[in-house]
XYZ file of C-alpha atoms in Angstrom:
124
model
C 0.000 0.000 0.000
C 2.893 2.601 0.518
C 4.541 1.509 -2.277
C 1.399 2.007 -4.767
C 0.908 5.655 -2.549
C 4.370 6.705 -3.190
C 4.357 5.815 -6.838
C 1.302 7.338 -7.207
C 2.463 10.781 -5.729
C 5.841 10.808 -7.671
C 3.818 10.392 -11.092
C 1.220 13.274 -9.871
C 4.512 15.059 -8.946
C 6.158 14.268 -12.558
C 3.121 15.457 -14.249
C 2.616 18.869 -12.394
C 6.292 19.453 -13.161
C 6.109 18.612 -16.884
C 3.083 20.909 -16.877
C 5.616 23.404 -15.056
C 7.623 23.143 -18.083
C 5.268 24.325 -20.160
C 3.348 26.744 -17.610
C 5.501 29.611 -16.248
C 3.235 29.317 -12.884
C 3.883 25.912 -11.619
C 7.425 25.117 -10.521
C 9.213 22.482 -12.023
C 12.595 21.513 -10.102
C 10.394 21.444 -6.290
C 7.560 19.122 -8.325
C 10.717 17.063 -9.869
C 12.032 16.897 -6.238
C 9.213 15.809 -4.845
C 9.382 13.260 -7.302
C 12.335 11.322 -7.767
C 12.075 11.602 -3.338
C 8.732 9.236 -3.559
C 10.205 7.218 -6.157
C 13.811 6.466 -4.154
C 11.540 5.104 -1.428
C 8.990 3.131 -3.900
C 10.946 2.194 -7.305
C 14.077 1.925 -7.896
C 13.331 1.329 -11.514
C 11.164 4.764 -11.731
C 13.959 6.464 -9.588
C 16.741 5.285 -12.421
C 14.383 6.311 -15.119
C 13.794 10.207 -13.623
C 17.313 10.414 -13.094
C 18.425 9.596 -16.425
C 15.571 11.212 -18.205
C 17.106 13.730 -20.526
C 14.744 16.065 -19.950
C 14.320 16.006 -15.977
C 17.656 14.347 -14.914
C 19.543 17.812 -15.059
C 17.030 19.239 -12.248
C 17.685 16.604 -9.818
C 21.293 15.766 -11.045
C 21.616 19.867 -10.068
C 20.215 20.238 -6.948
C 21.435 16.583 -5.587
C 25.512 17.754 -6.976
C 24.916 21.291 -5.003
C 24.829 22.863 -7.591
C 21.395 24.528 -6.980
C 18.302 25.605 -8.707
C 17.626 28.321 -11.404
C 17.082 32.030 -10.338
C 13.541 31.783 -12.201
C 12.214 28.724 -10.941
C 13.036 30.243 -7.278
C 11.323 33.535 -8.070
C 8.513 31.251 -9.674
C 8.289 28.803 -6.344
C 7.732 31.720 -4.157
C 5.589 33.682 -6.193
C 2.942 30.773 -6.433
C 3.364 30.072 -2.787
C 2.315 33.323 -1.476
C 0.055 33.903 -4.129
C -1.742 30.827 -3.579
C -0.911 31.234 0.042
C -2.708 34.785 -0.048
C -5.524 34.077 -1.329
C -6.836 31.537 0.725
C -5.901 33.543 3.662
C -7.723 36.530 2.950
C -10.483 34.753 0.672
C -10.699 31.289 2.097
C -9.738 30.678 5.445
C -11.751 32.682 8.429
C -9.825 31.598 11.815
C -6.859 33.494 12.808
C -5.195 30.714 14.092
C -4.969 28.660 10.772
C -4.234 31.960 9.136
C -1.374 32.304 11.285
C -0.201 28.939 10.635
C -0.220 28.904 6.831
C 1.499 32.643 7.087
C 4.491 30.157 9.314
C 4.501 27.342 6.931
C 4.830 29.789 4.096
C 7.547 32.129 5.905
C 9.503 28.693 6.315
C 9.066 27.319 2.515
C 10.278 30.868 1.075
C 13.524 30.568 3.646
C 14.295 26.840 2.368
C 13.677 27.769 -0.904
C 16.006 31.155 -0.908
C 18.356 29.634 0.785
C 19.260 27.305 -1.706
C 22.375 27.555 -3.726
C 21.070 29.305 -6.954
C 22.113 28.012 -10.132
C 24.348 30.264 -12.464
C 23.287 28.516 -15.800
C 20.213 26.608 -16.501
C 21.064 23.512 -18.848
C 17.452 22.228 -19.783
């Protein structure tokens, strides 16, 4: 059952960052992330695959050599997350409390995300 849960989140991962490709709104290299990390712990087979995907490989390959992640897919991460983040605070959500909260969660997700090592030259 974790197995089939994990493979199922790294492909709905996959897709939402191949549709980040394509869509300057959704990031691709957290989705890609996010993907080959359910993958390691589900399929090794799928895990080989991302990795050596000429198209997605470079993203992980990037981030797991320290290398980093592009400028623009940084400025693109955060700008969905407290845009999405925004409006169902002020639109959405009516207790303070879980207000609050999502205002901490998304304070914490820009730091992780800034502090990255950015990535001088995007090869994709």
């Amino acid at each position: 059952m974790k197995k089939a849960l994990l493979i199922s989140c790294g492909s709905l991962s996959l897709g939402l960052g191949i549709i980040g490709i394509i869509l300057p709104l959704l990031p691709t290299t957290p989705f890609l992330l996010l993907s080959a990390a359910c993958y390691a712990k589900s399929s090794e087979r799928l895990y080989n695959w991302l990795l050596e995907n000429k198209y997605f490989g470079s993203y992980i390959k990037n981030y797991r050599a320290g290398k980093g992640i592009p400028l623009k897919v940084k400025i693109t991460a955060v700008s969905v997350l407290w845009l999405s983040l925004s409006f169902t605070i002020f639109f959405v959500i009516p207790l303070v409390a879980v207000k609050l909260m999502l205002a901490v969660i998304g304070s914490y997700f820009t730091w992780f995300i800034l502090k990255q090592k950015t990535l001088k030259k995007h090869a994709f």
